[in-house]
mmCIF file of C-alpha atoms in Angstrom:
data_model
loop_
_atom_site.group_PDB
_atom_site.id
_atom_site.type_symbol
_atom_site.label_atom_id
_atom_site.label_comp_id
_atom_site.label_asym_id
_atom_site.label_seq_id
_atom_site.Cartn_x
_atom_site.Cartn_y
_atom_site.Cartn_z
ATOM 1 C CA MET A 1 35.108 -47.076 51.438
ATOM 2 C CA MET A 2 36.010 -45.666 54.716
ATOM 3 C CA THR A 3 33.287 -43.914 56.547
ATOM 4 C CA SER A 4 33.771 -40.828 58.644
ATOM 5 C CA LYS A 5 33.780 -42.616 61.915
ATOM 6 C CA THR A 6 36.575 -44.938 61.110
ATOM 7 C CA ALA A 7 38.282 -41.521 60.024
ATOM 8 C CA LEU A 8 38.188 -40.185 63.040
ATOM 9 C CA ARG A 9 41.242 -39.551 65.026
ATOM 10 C CA ARG A 10 41.316 -41.348 68.400
ATOM 11 C CA LEU A 11 43.525 -39.346 71.131
ATOM 12 C CA SER A 12 44.135 -40.357 74.738
ATOM 13 C CA ILE A 13 44.351 -37.025 77.121
ATOM 14 C CA PHE A 14 46.352 -38.396 80.527
ATOM 15 C CA GLY A 15 45.695 -35.652 82.846
ATOM 16 C CA SER A 16 43.123 -34.280 81.184
ATOM 17 C CA THR A 17 41.440 -32.135 85.105
ATOM 18 C CA GLY A 18 45.077 -30.602 84.810
ATOM 19 C CA SER A 19 46.008 -27.145 82.605
ATOM 20 C CA ILE A 20 47.531 -29.026 80.143
ATOM 21 C CA GLY A 21 44.756 -31.642 79.763
ATOM 22 C CA GLN A 22 41.992 -28.529 79.776
ATOM 23 C CA ASN A 23 44.274 -26.675 77.473
ATOM 24 C CA THR A 24 44.207 -29.767 74.862
ATOM 25 C CA LEU A 25 40.507 -30.220 75.038
ATOM 26 C CA ASN A 26 39.946 -26.405 74.421
ATOM 27 C CA VAL A 27 42.258 -26.936 71.084
ATOM 28 C CA VAL A 28 40.403 -29.949 70.161
ATOM 29 C CA ASP A 29 36.953 -28.227 70.540
ATOM 30 C CA HIS A 30 38.550 -25.696 68.144
ATOM 31 C CA LEU A 31 39.813 -27.973 65.488
ATOM 32 C CA GLY A 32 36.263 -29.528 64.993
ATOM 33 C CA GLY A 33 35.568 -31.584 67.832
ATOM 34 C CA ARG A 34 33.842 -34.968 67.324
ATOM 35 C CA GLU A 35 33.539 -34.016 64.004
ATOM 36 C CA ASN A 36 37.184 -34.563 63.550
ATOM 37 C CA PHE A 37 38.570 -36.212 66.692
ATOM 38 C CA GLU A 38 37.362 -39.466 68.866
ATOM 39 C CA ILE A 39 38.262 -39.079 72.483
ATOM 40 C CA SER A 40 39.274 -42.782 73.415
ATOM 41 C CA VAL A 41 40.124 -41.951 77.098
ATOM 42 C CA LEU A 42 40.598 -39.018 79.454
ATOM 43 C CA THR A 43 42.340 -40.056 83.053
ATOM 44 C CA GLY A 44 42.242 -37.364 86.254
ATOM 45 C CA HIS A 45 43.749 -37.451 89.492
ATOM 46 C CA GLY A 46 40.903 -36.660 91.883
ATOM 47 C CA ASN A 47 38.730 -33.941 90.221
ATOM 48 C CA VAL A 48 35.651 -36.199 89.645
ATOM 49 C CA GLU A 49 33.228 -33.482 88.812
ATOM 50 C CA LEU A 50 35.281 -32.230 86.216
ATOM 51 C CA LEU A 51 36.253 -35.478 84.936
ATOM 52 C CA ALA A 52 32.602 -36.764 84.287
ATOM 53 C CA GLN A 53 31.898 -33.363 82.687
ATOM 54 C CA GLN A 54 34.861 -33.469 80.004
ATOM 55 C CA ALA A 55 33.927 -37.399 79.547
ATOM 56 C CA LYS A 56 30.558 -36.415 78.741
ATOM 57 C CA ALA A 57 31.309 -32.959 76.405
ATOM 58 C CA SER A 58 33.651 -34.911 74.559
ATOM 59 C CA GLY A 59 31.947 -38.701 74.364
ATOM 60 C CA ALA A 60 35.232 -40.242 76.086
ATOM 61 C CA ARG A 61 34.904 -44.119 75.421
ATOM 62 C CA LEU A 62 36.650 -44.055 78.784
ATOM 63 C CA ALA A 63 37.352 -42.274 82.226
ATOM 64 C CA VAL A 64 39.792 -43.342 84.361
ATOM 65 C CA ILE A 65 40.385 -41.805 88.285
ATOM 66 C CA ALA A 66 43.733 -42.155 89.442
ATOM 67 C CA ASP A 67 43.039 -41.642 93.213
ATOM 68 C CA ASP A 68 41.096 -45.057 93.433
ATOM 69 C CA ARG A 69 38.979 -43.655 96.754
ATOM 70 C CA HIS A 70 37.047 -41.931 94.077
ATOM 71 C CA TYR A 71 36.079 -44.388 92.089
ATOM 72 C CA GLU A 72 32.201 -45.053 92.899
ATOM 73 C CA SER A 73 32.013 -41.027 92.647
ATOM 74 C CA LEU A 74 33.015 -41.077 89.380
ATOM 75 C CA LYS A 75 31.102 -43.996 88.606
ATOM 76 C CA SER A 76 27.877 -42.509 89.863
ATOM 77 C CA GLU A 77 28.229 -39.149 87.836
ATOM 78 C CA LEU A 78 28.594 -41.190 84.632
ATOM 79 C CA SER A 79 25.964 -43.909 85.239
ATOM 80 C CA GLY A 80 23.479 -44.322 82.179
ATOM 81 C CA SER A 81 26.198 -42.196 79.701
ATOM 82 C CA GLY A 82 27.718 -45.192 78.280
ATOM 83 C CA ILE A 83 31.390 -44.114 79.426
ATOM 84 C CA ALA A 84 33.267 -47.039 81.201
ATOM 85 C CA VAL A 85 35.239 -45.949 84.327
ATOM 86 C CA ALA A 86 38.431 -47.284 85.570
ATOM 87 C CA ALA A 87 40.525 -46.520 88.657
ATOM 88 C CA GLY A 88 44.094 -46.462 90.496
ATOM 89 C CA LYS A 89 47.333 -48.192 88.715
ATOM 90 C CA SER A 90 45.547 -50.610 87.147
ATOM 91 C CA GLY A 91 43.328 -48.119 85.683
ATOM 92 C CA LEU A 92 46.030 -45.916 84.097
ATOM 93 C CA MET A 93 47.416 -48.758 82.564
ATOM 94 C CA GLU A 94 44.004 -49.938 80.794
ATOM 95 C CA ALA A 95 43.854 -46.282 79.406
ATOM 96 C CA ALA A 96 47.502 -47.029 77.964
ATOM 97 C CA ASP A 97 46.446 -49.892 76.598
ATOM 98 C CA ARG A 98 43.530 -48.583 74.859
ATOM 99 C CA GLU A 99 43.683 -48.149 70.771
ATOM 100 C CA ALA A 100 44.704 -44.565 70.502
ATOM 101 C CA ASP A 101 46.783 -42.965 67.432
ATOM 102 C CA TRP A 102 48.156 -39.853 69.752
ATOM 103 C CA VAL A 103 48.426 -39.550 73.942
ATOM 104 C CA MET A 104 48.976 -36.087 75.504
ATOM 105 C CA ALA A 105 51.089 -37.468 78.610
ATOM 106 C CA ALA A 106 50.364 -35.017 81.007
ATOM 107 C CA ILE A 107 50.059 -36.800 84.082
ATOM 108 C CA VAL A 108 52.296 -34.803 86.576
ATOM 109 C CA GLY A 109 55.125 -36.833 88.287
ATOM 110 C CA THR A 110 56.379 -40.377 88.699
ATOM 111 C CA ALA A 111 52.872 -41.581 88.156
ATOM 112 C CA GLY A 112 52.628 -40.791 84.451
ATOM 113 C CA LEU A 113 56.035 -42.988 83.886
ATOM 114 C CA ALA A 114 54.458 -46.209 83.272
ATOM 115 C CA PRO A 115 51.275 -45.767 81.515
ATOM 116 C CA THR A 116 52.924 -43.287 79.195
ATOM 117 C CA LEU A 117 56.281 -45.880 78.425
ATOM 118 C CA ALA A 118 52.983 -48.306 77.733
ATOM 119 C CA ALA A 119 51.457 -45.916 75.262
ATOM 120 C CA ALA A 120 55.018 -45.186 73.694
ATOM 121 C CA ARG A 121 55.802 -49.053 73.370
ATOM 122 C CA ARG A 122 51.999 -49.839 71.694
ATOM 123 C CA GLY A 123 53.273 -47.408 68.784
ATOM 124 C CA ALA A 124 50.942 -44.112 69.695
ATOM 125 C CA ASP A 125 52.115 -40.761 68.795
ATOM 126 C CA ILE A 126 53.224 -39.378 72.140
ATOM 127 C CA ALA A 127 52.981 -35.143 73.012
ATOM 128 C CA LEU A 128 54.754 -35.243 76.303
ATOM 129 C CA ALA A 129 54.370 -32.684 79.207
ATOM 130 C CA ASN A 130 55.694 -35.156 81.766
ATOM 131 C CA LYS A 131 58.681 -34.256 82.587
ATOM 132 C CA GLU A 132 59.722 -37.755 84.620
ATOM 133 C CA CYS A 133 59.072 -39.492 81.454
ATOM 134 C CA LEU A 134 62.605 -37.939 80.369
ATOM 135 C CA VAL A 135 64.514 -36.917 83.297
ATOM 136 C CA SER A 136 64.407 -40.194 85.303
ATOM 137 C CA ALA A 137 63.995 -42.744 82.517
ATOM 138 C CA GLY A 138 65.266 -40.755 79.232
ATOM 139 C CA ASP A 139 66.978 -43.577 77.611
ATOM 140 C CA LEU A 140 64.281 -45.984 78.897
ATOM 141 C CA PHE A 141 61.729 -43.943 77.644
ATOM 142 C CA ILE A 142 63.632 -42.821 74.347
ATOM 143 C CA GLU A 143 64.114 -46.883 72.914
ATOM 144 C CA SER A 144 60.335 -47.275 73.518
ATOM 145 C CA VAL A 145 59.453 -44.938 71.444
ATOM 146 C CA LYS A 146 61.641 -45.670 68.933
ATOM 147 C CA ASN A 147 60.947 -49.645 69.273
ATOM 148 C CA GLY A 148 57.195 -49.037 69.311
ATOM 149 C CA GLY A 149 57.441 -46.442 66.156
ATOM 150 C CA GLY A 150 55.516 -43.506 67.302
ATOM 151 C CA LYS A 151 56.592 -40.128 67.165
ATOM 152 C CA LEU A 152 57.674 -37.921 70.237
ATOM 153 C CA LEU A 153 55.930 -35.066 69.935
ATOM 154 C CA PRO A 154 57.590 -31.973 73.139
ATOM 155 C CA VAL A 155 54.917 -29.867 74.445
ATOM 156 C CA ASP A 156 57.177 -28.177 77.170
ATOM 157 C CA SER A 157 56.969 -24.686 75.538
ATOM 158 C CA GLU A 158 60.813 -24.766 75.575
ATOM 159 C CA HIS A 159 61.003 -28.273 73.557
ATOM 160 C CA ASN A 160 58.225 -27.541 71.513
ATOM 161 C CA ALA A 161 60.040 -24.195 70.189
ATOM 162 C CA ILE A 162 63.319 -25.930 69.556
ATOM 163 C CA PHE A 163 61.198 -29.006 67.376
ATOM 164 C CA GLN A 164 60.000 -26.336 65.763
ATOM 165 C CA VAL A 165 62.983 -24.589 64.666
ATOM 166 C CA LEU A 166 65.505 -28.061 64.526
ATOM 167 C CA GLU A 167 65.541 -28.529 60.855
ATOM 168 C CA GLU A 168 65.295 -32.231 60.347
ATOM 169 C CA ASN A 169 67.955 -32.457 57.245
ATOM 170 C CA GLN A 170 70.549 -30.251 59.105
ATOM 171 C CA ARG A 171 70.577 -32.338 62.766
ATOM 172 C CA HIS A 172 74.307 -32.922 61.759
ATOM 173 C CA ALA A 173 74.988 -29.007 61.944
ATOM 174 C CA VAL A 174 73.471 -28.320 65.529
ATOM 175 C CA GLU A 175 75.990 -26.687 67.479
ATOM 176 C CA ARG A 176 73.876 -26.093 70.589
ATOM 177 C CA VAL A 177 70.091 -25.372 71.825
ATOM 178 C CA ILE A 178 69.398 -22.416 73.696
ATOM 179 C CA LEU A 179 66.158 -22.929 76.405
ATOM 180 C CA THR A 180 64.939 -19.276 78.104
ATOM 181 C CA ALA A 181 63.840 -19.008 81.019
ATOM 182 C CA SER A 182 61.935 -15.725 83.032
ATOM 183 C CA GLY A 183 64.273 -16.088 85.907
ATOM 184 C CA GLY A 184 61.423 -16.262 88.143
ATOM 185 C CA PRO A 185 60.637 -13.863 90.836
ATOM 186 C CA PHE A 186 64.349 -13.953 92.270
ATOM 187 C CA ARG A 187 66.272 -13.187 89.042
ATOM 188 C CA THR A 188 67.735 -9.742 90.922
ATOM 189 C CA SER A 189 67.757 -10.875 94.240
ATOM 190 C CA SER A 190 70.874 -11.556 96.318
ATOM 191 C CA LEU A 191 72.209 -14.859 97.825
ATOM 192 C CA GLU A 192 71.451 -12.772 101.135
ATOM 193 C CA GLU A 193 68.044 -11.825 100.446
ATOM 194 C CA MET A 194 66.973 -15.523 98.709
ATOM 195 C CA ALA A 195 68.548 -16.915 102.415
ATOM 196 C CA ASP A 196 65.105 -15.981 103.513
ATOM 197 C CA VAL A 197 62.406 -16.322 100.738
ATOM 198 C CA THR A 198 59.560 -17.813 102.284
ATOM 199 C CA VAL A 199 56.634 -20.562 100.427
ATOM 200 C CA GLU A 200 54.474 -16.947 99.619
ATOM 201 C CA SER A 201 57.224 -14.868 97.910
ATOM 202 C CA ALA A 202 58.425 -18.002 95.934
ATOM 203 C CA ARG A 203 54.921 -18.391 94.952
ATOM 204 C CA ALA A 204 54.806 -15.545 93.306
ATOM 205 C CA HIS A 205 55.851 -15.572 89.615
ATOM 206 C CA PRO A 206 56.464 -12.046 87.984
ATOM 207 C CA ARG A 207 54.889 -12.884 84.639
ATOM 208 C CA TRP A 208 52.247 -16.299 84.795
ATOM 209 C CA SER A 209 50.116 -18.129 87.601
ATOM 210 C CA MET A 210 50.969 -21.561 88.419
ATOM 211 C CA GLY A 211 50.661 -24.350 90.603
ATOM 212 C CA LEU A 212 52.453 -24.106 94.086
ATOM 213 C CA LYS A 213 55.287 -26.602 93.384
ATOM 214 C CA ILE A 214 55.804 -25.531 89.809
ATOM 215 C CA SER A 215 56.004 -21.995 90.964
ATOM 216 C CA ILE A 216 58.782 -22.618 93.699
ATOM 217 C CA ASP A 217 60.423 -24.793 90.749
ATOM 218 C CA SER A 218 60.600 -21.945 88.974
ATOM 219 C CA ALA A 219 61.786 -19.635 91.159
ATOM 220 C CA SER A 220 64.620 -21.839 92.250
ATOM 221 C CA LEU A 221 65.368 -22.943 88.178
ATOM 222 C CA PHE A 222 65.223 -26.564 88.580
ATOM 223 C CA ASN A 223 62.062 -26.525 86.319
ATOM 224 C CA LYS A 224 64.856 -25.312 83.677
ATOM 225 C CA ALA A 225 67.057 -27.734 84.906
ATOM 226 C CA LEU A 226 64.785 -30.737 84.209
ATOM 227 C CA GLU A 227 64.204 -29.351 81.008
ATOM 228 C CA MET A 228 67.888 -29.147 80.395
ATOM 229 C CA ILE A 229 67.983 -33.000 80.973
ATOM 230 C CA GLU A 230 64.732 -33.100 78.947
ATOM 231 C CA ALA A 231 66.393 -31.336 76.000
ATOM 232 C CA LYS A 232 69.826 -34.038 75.975
ATOM 233 C CA HIS A 233 67.376 -36.810 75.600
ATOM 234 C CA LEU A 234 64.515 -35.421 72.980
ATOM 235 C CA PHE A 235 67.258 -34.370 70.589
ATOM 236 C CA GLY A 236 70.113 -36.131 70.932
ATOM 237 C CA LEU A 237 72.569 -34.028 72.855
ATOM 238 C CA ARG A 238 75.903 -33.579 74.416
ATOM 239 C CA PRO A 239 75.747 -32.064 77.803
ATOM 240 C CA GLU A 240 77.709 -28.878 76.697
ATOM 241 C CA GLN A 241 75.252 -28.567 73.666
ATOM 242 C CA VAL A 242 72.590 -27.383 75.707
ATOM 243 C CA GLU A 243 72.322 -24.112 77.390
ATOM 244 C CA VAL A 244 69.928 -21.598 78.926
ATOM 245 C CA ILE A 245 69.960 -18.075 78.686
ATOM 246 C CA VAL A 246 67.727 -15.547 80.884
ATOM 247 C CA HIS A 247 65.243 -13.732 78.891
ATOM 248 C CA PRO A 248 62.613 -11.816 81.095
ATOM 249 C CA GLN A 249 60.172 -11.017 78.673
ATOM 250 C CA SER A 250 59.188 -14.862 77.569
ATOM 251 C CA VAL A 251 58.785 -14.298 74.048
ATOM 252 C CA ILE A 252 61.638 -16.196 72.740
ATOM 253 C CA HIS A 253 60.646 -19.743 73.446
ATOM 254 C CA SER A 254 63.937 -21.550 72.970
ATOM 255 C CA MET A 255 66.926 -21.543 69.971
ATOM 256 C CA VAL A 256 68.885 -23.610 67.968
ATOM 257 C CA GLY A 257 72.296 -22.470 67.094
ATOM 258 C CA TYR A 258 73.962 -24.324 64.234
ATOM 259 C CA THR A 259 77.767 -24.564 62.950
ATOM 260 C CA ASP A 260 77.276 -21.539 60.957
ATOM 261 C CA GLY A 261 76.566 -19.246 63.061
ATOM 262 C CA SER A 262 72.964 -18.789 62.315
ATOM 263 C CA VAL A 263 70.663 -18.933 65.532
ATOM 264 C CA LEU A 264 66.909 -19.986 64.918
ATOM 265 C CA ALA A 265 64.473 -19.034 67.592
ATOM 266 C CA GLN A 266 61.087 -19.615 68.118
ATOM 267 C CA LEU A 267 58.360 -16.497 69.018
ATOM 268 C CA GLY A 268 55.079 -16.326 69.883
ATOM 269 C CA ALA A 269 52.489 -15.295 72.746
ATOM 270 C CA PRO A 270 53.088 -17.195 75.827
ATOM 271 C CA ASP A 271 50.087 -19.624 75.503
ATOM 272 C CA MET A 272 50.297 -23.082 75.911
ATOM 273 C CA ARG A 273 47.985 -24.047 73.149
ATOM 274 C CA THR A 274 50.485 -22.889 70.487
ATOM 275 C CA ALA A 275 52.375 -25.961 71.644
ATOM 276 C CA ILE A 276 49.741 -28.475 72.079
ATOM 277 C CA GLY A 277 47.992 -27.463 68.754
ATOM 278 C CA TYR A 278 51.737 -27.871 66.968
ATOM 279 C CA ALA A 279 52.312 -31.968 68.594
ATOM 280 C CA LEU A 280 48.069 -32.255 67.956
ATOM 281 C CA SER A 281 48.276 -31.202 64.013
ATOM 282 C CA HIS A 282 52.330 -32.026 63.017
ATOM 283 C CA PRO A 283 53.530 -31.681 60.750
ATOM 284 C CA ARG A 284 51.293 -29.249 59.619
ATOM 285 C CA ARG A 285 50.488 -25.938 61.188
ATOM 286 C CA ALA A 286 46.863 -25.166 62.623
ATOM 287 C CA ASN A 287 44.456 -21.962 63.101
ATOM 288 C CA LEU A 288 44.552 -21.043 66.244
ATOM 289 C CA PRO A 289 43.034 -18.604 68.212
ATOM 290 C CA ILE A 290 46.327 -17.224 69.908
ATOM 291 C CA GLU A 291 47.129 -13.713 70.081
ATOM 292 C CA ARG A 292 49.852 -12.518 67.474
ATOM 293 C CA LEU A 293 52.876 -10.524 68.808
ATOM 294 C CA ASP A 294 52.826 -6.905 68.181
ATOM 295 C CA PHE A 295 56.738 -6.188 67.866
ATOM 296 C CA ALA A 296 56.172 -2.231 67.814
ATOM 297 C CA LYS A 297 54.765 -2.569 71.597
ATOM 298 C CA LEU A 298 57.262 -4.844 72.391
ATOM 299 C CA ALA A 299 59.979 -2.367 72.012
ATOM 300 C CA ARG A 300 62.482 -4.546 73.395
ATOM 301 C CA LEU A 301 64.197 -7.819 74.291
ATOM 302 C CA ASP A 302 66.422 -8.376 77.005
ATOM 303 C CA PHE A 303 69.062 -11.176 77.953
ATOM 304 C CA GLU A 304 71.599 -12.210 80.973
ATOM 305 C CA ALA A 305 73.327 -15.013 81.483
ATOM 306 C CA PRO A 306 72.318 -17.010 84.224
ATOM 307 C CA ASP A 307 74.087 -17.012 88.039
ATOM 308 C CA GLU A 308 74.506 -20.587 88.930
ATOM 309 C CA LYS A 309 75.828 -19.672 92.300
ATOM 310 C CA ARG A 310 72.766 -18.082 93.679
ATOM 311 C CA PHE A 311 70.669 -20.980 90.636
ATOM 312 C CA PRO A 312 72.658 -23.869 90.894
ATOM 313 C CA ALA A 313 70.039 -26.254 89.918
ATOM 314 C CA LEU A 314 71.299 -25.589 86.378
ATOM 315 C CA ARG A 315 74.922 -26.841 87.604
ATOM 316 C CA LEU A 316 72.865 -30.073 88.835
ATOM 317 C CA ALA A 317 71.356 -30.740 85.539
ATOM 318 C CA ARG A 318 75.037 -30.632 84.009
ATOM 319 C CA LEU A 319 76.386 -32.901 86.788
ATOM 320 C CA ALA A 320 73.336 -35.516 86.220
ATOM 321 C CA MET A 321 73.778 -35.376 82.146
ATOM 322 C CA THR A 322 77.865 -35.452 82.302
ATOM 323 C CA ARG A 323 77.346 -38.838 84.913
ATOM 324 C CA GLY A 324 74.155 -40.683 83.015
ATOM 325 C CA GLY A 325 72.639 -43.859 84.501
ATOM 326 C CA VAL A 326 69.809 -43.048 87.028
ATOM 327 C CA GLN A 327 71.019 -39.545 88.258
ATOM 328 C CA GLY A 328 68.421 -37.766 86.516
ATOM 329 C CA ALA A 329 66.030 -40.362 88.294
ATOM 330 C CA VAL A 330 68.064 -39.323 91.888
ATOM 331 C CA LEU A 331 68.240 -35.572 91.018
ATOM 332 C CA ASN A 332 64.468 -35.170 90.790
ATOM 333 C CA GLY A 333 63.539 -37.845 93.552
ATOM 334 C CA ALA A 334 65.647 -35.726 96.001
ATOM 335 C CA LYS A 335 64.487 -32.418 94.570
ATOM 336 C CA GLU A 336 61.167 -33.454 95.288
ATOM 337 C CA VAL A 337 61.059 -34.483 98.831
ATOM 338 C CA ALA A 338 63.197 -31.309 99.255
ATOM 339 C CA LEU A 339 60.799 -28.934 97.919
ATOM 340 C CA GLU A 340 58.000 -30.414 100.059
ATOM 341 C CA ALA A 341 60.035 -29.808 103.099
ATOM 342 C CA PHE A 342 60.372 -26.380 101.741
ATOM 343 C CA ILE A 343 56.749 -25.869 101.673
ATOM 344 C CA GLU A 344 55.922 -27.017 104.762
ATOM 345 C CA GLY A 345 58.868 -24.832 106.428
ATOM 346 C CA ARG A 346 61.182 -27.521 107.520
ATOM 347 C CA LEU A 347 63.882 -26.212 105.276
ATOM 348 C CA PRO A 348 65.256 -22.888 103.533
ATOM 349 C CA PHE A 349 64.967 -21.834 99.936
ATOM 350 C CA LEU A 350 68.754 -22.712 99.064
ATOM 351 C CA ALA A 351 68.900 -25.826 101.069
ATOM 352 C CA MET A 352 66.822 -27.700 98.286
ATOM 353 C CA ALA A 353 70.185 -27.457 96.310
ATOM 354 C CA GLU A 354 72.379 -28.243 98.912
ATOM 355 C CA ILE A 355 70.315 -31.743 99.730
ATOM 356 C CA THR A 356 69.411 -32.620 96.177
ATOM 357 C CA GLU A 357 73.670 -32.659 95.563
ATOM 358 C CA LYS A 358 74.336 -34.096 98.636
ATOM 359 C CA VAL A 359 71.765 -37.274 97.502
ATOM 360 C CA MET A 360 73.413 -37.109 93.842
ATOM 361 C CA ASP A 361 76.689 -37.665 95.548
ATOM 362 C CA ASP A 362 75.834 -40.443 97.384
ATOM 363 C CA LEU A 363 74.040 -42.349 94.948
ATOM 364 C CA THR A 364 76.491 -42.109 92.314
ATOM 365 C CA ALA A 365 77.470 -45.708 92.334
ATOM 366 C CA LEU A 366 73.630 -46.888 91.463
ATOM 367 C CA PRO A 367 73.822 -49.083 88.072
ATOM 368 C CA ALA A 368 72.153 -47.543 85.138
ATOM 369 C CA ALA A 369 68.437 -48.492 84.708
ATOM 370 C CA ALA A 370 67.817 -51.815 82.600
ATOM 371 C CA THR A 371 64.079 -51.601 83.458
ATOM 372 C CA MET A 372 61.531 -49.101 84.925
ATOM 373 C CA ASP A 373 61.854 -51.260 88.352
ATOM 374 C CA ASP A 374 65.650 -49.760 88.421
ATOM 375 C CA VAL A 375 64.145 -46.182 87.723
ATOM 376 C CA PHE A 376 61.948 -46.663 90.405
ATOM 377 C CA ALA A 377 64.319 -48.177 92.784
ATOM 378 C CA ALA A 378 66.626 -45.285 92.144
ATOM 379 C CA ASP A 379 63.981 -42.801 92.586
ATOM 380 C CA LYS A 380 62.810 -44.637 96.125
ATOM 381 C CA GLU A 381 66.368 -44.472 97.190
ATOM 382 C CA ALA A 382 66.642 -40.721 96.509
ATOM 383 C CA ARG A 383 63.611 -39.708 98.412
ATOM 384 C CA GLN A 384 64.903 -41.875 101.382
ATOM 385 C CA ARG A 385 68.254 -40.589 101.447
ATOM 386 C CA ALA A 386 67.039 -37.111 101.287
ATOM 387 C CA ALA A 387 64.094 -37.485 104.161
ATOM 388 C CA GLY A 388 66.843 -38.700 106.346
ATOM 389 C CA LEU A 389 69.458 -35.908 105.682
ATOM 390 C CA ILE A 390 66.418 -33.484 106.158
ATOM 391 C CA ARG A 391 65.880 -35.120 109.438
#
C-alpha cells in the first residue's frame, strides 16, 4: 500500500523567484500545496530573501542560487531549516539531476538551457517557459524530450493556447497556427515616429506591466518572432504554417486552423496561472481562481495584419526557420546584444533588427548543432559579431 508521502507529486521550479515561478507556487498552493505536492527544488538568480522565504514556505528539499556570490547569504538564511543549498552552474545541474516528476523551466535566457535539457533527458515532464530551449536549441531539445520519455507542456500563453485546442487525433489536418500579438505600444506608430523611440516609451506596454527587456521585446515584436520559432518546433510545423495576427484586446490567446476551414481558438482573461495550471494538471483541467470572461462587456474583438516593414523581427523569424541549423541561436544572441545597446542608448530602436539581420546573414555557414556546445558557440559568435557591428 502506498503511503500518502510516496503518492505526492514531486515538482521542481527552475526560476521560482521570477513572475512565472511565483505564479507557479501560487497555483501549487491553490491546488493543495504540501498535501498534494512535494517541492524537490527551487532555484533563483539573485533574490536570496525571496528564495529562502519560498523554500521554507514550500518545504523544498534543495534551494539553488544561480549567482554563486550569494551562496553564503542563502546558506545563512536557511541555516537550521534542513533545506540543502547549492549555487552557480554546478548547483543548477544538481537541481536538474534531483528526482522530480514535473519541472517548471522558467530560468530566463541561455542559463536555463543546460539544466532544462538535463531534466528532459532524465525523463521529467517539462513545463516550458524558457524561450531559448526551443529558439536556440529546438532540434536538440525536442529530441531530448522524446528520448527521455517525458511530456513537453508549453507555458507561454500563446503556445499553451495552441496546445489546448490542437486535437491530438487531428494533427494530420492542421493547416496553420495563428499566434496573437497585442501589437505593443507602437501598434499605430509610423516608421518615422518609431525612429525616435526611447527606452521609456518602449517599456510602456498598453496592457501589462512587465520587466524592462520583455517589454522592449514586446514593443519591437521580437518576442513574437521568438514565439514563431518556438511554435515550429513545439508542434512540428513548416515555417509557412506559423502566422501572426495583431489582436489588441488579448482575449484570444492563439488559434489553430484546420484543413476543413475550421479555426479553434482559446480565449480567457490574460492571467498566466491559466497556462501554468493547465500544464500542472494536464490532461485534466484544474479549478483555478481566474477571472471569468464576460462576453457582454467585451463588446468587440479587433484583428489587424502585422506590418513587417515596421516590425521586421517577424520576417527574421521566418528567415531563421527556413534556414534552420543554428540560425535561431544566432538570431537570439544578436538580438540580446542589440537590445542591451538600445537600453544603454548606443543604438536606435529600429537598428536592433538591422543588426540582428546582418549577423544572421554573416553566419549562415555555421554548421547545424550536434551538441549543446555547438549551440553555445553559435550564440557566442553571434554576440561577438553584433557587438563589433555596434561599435
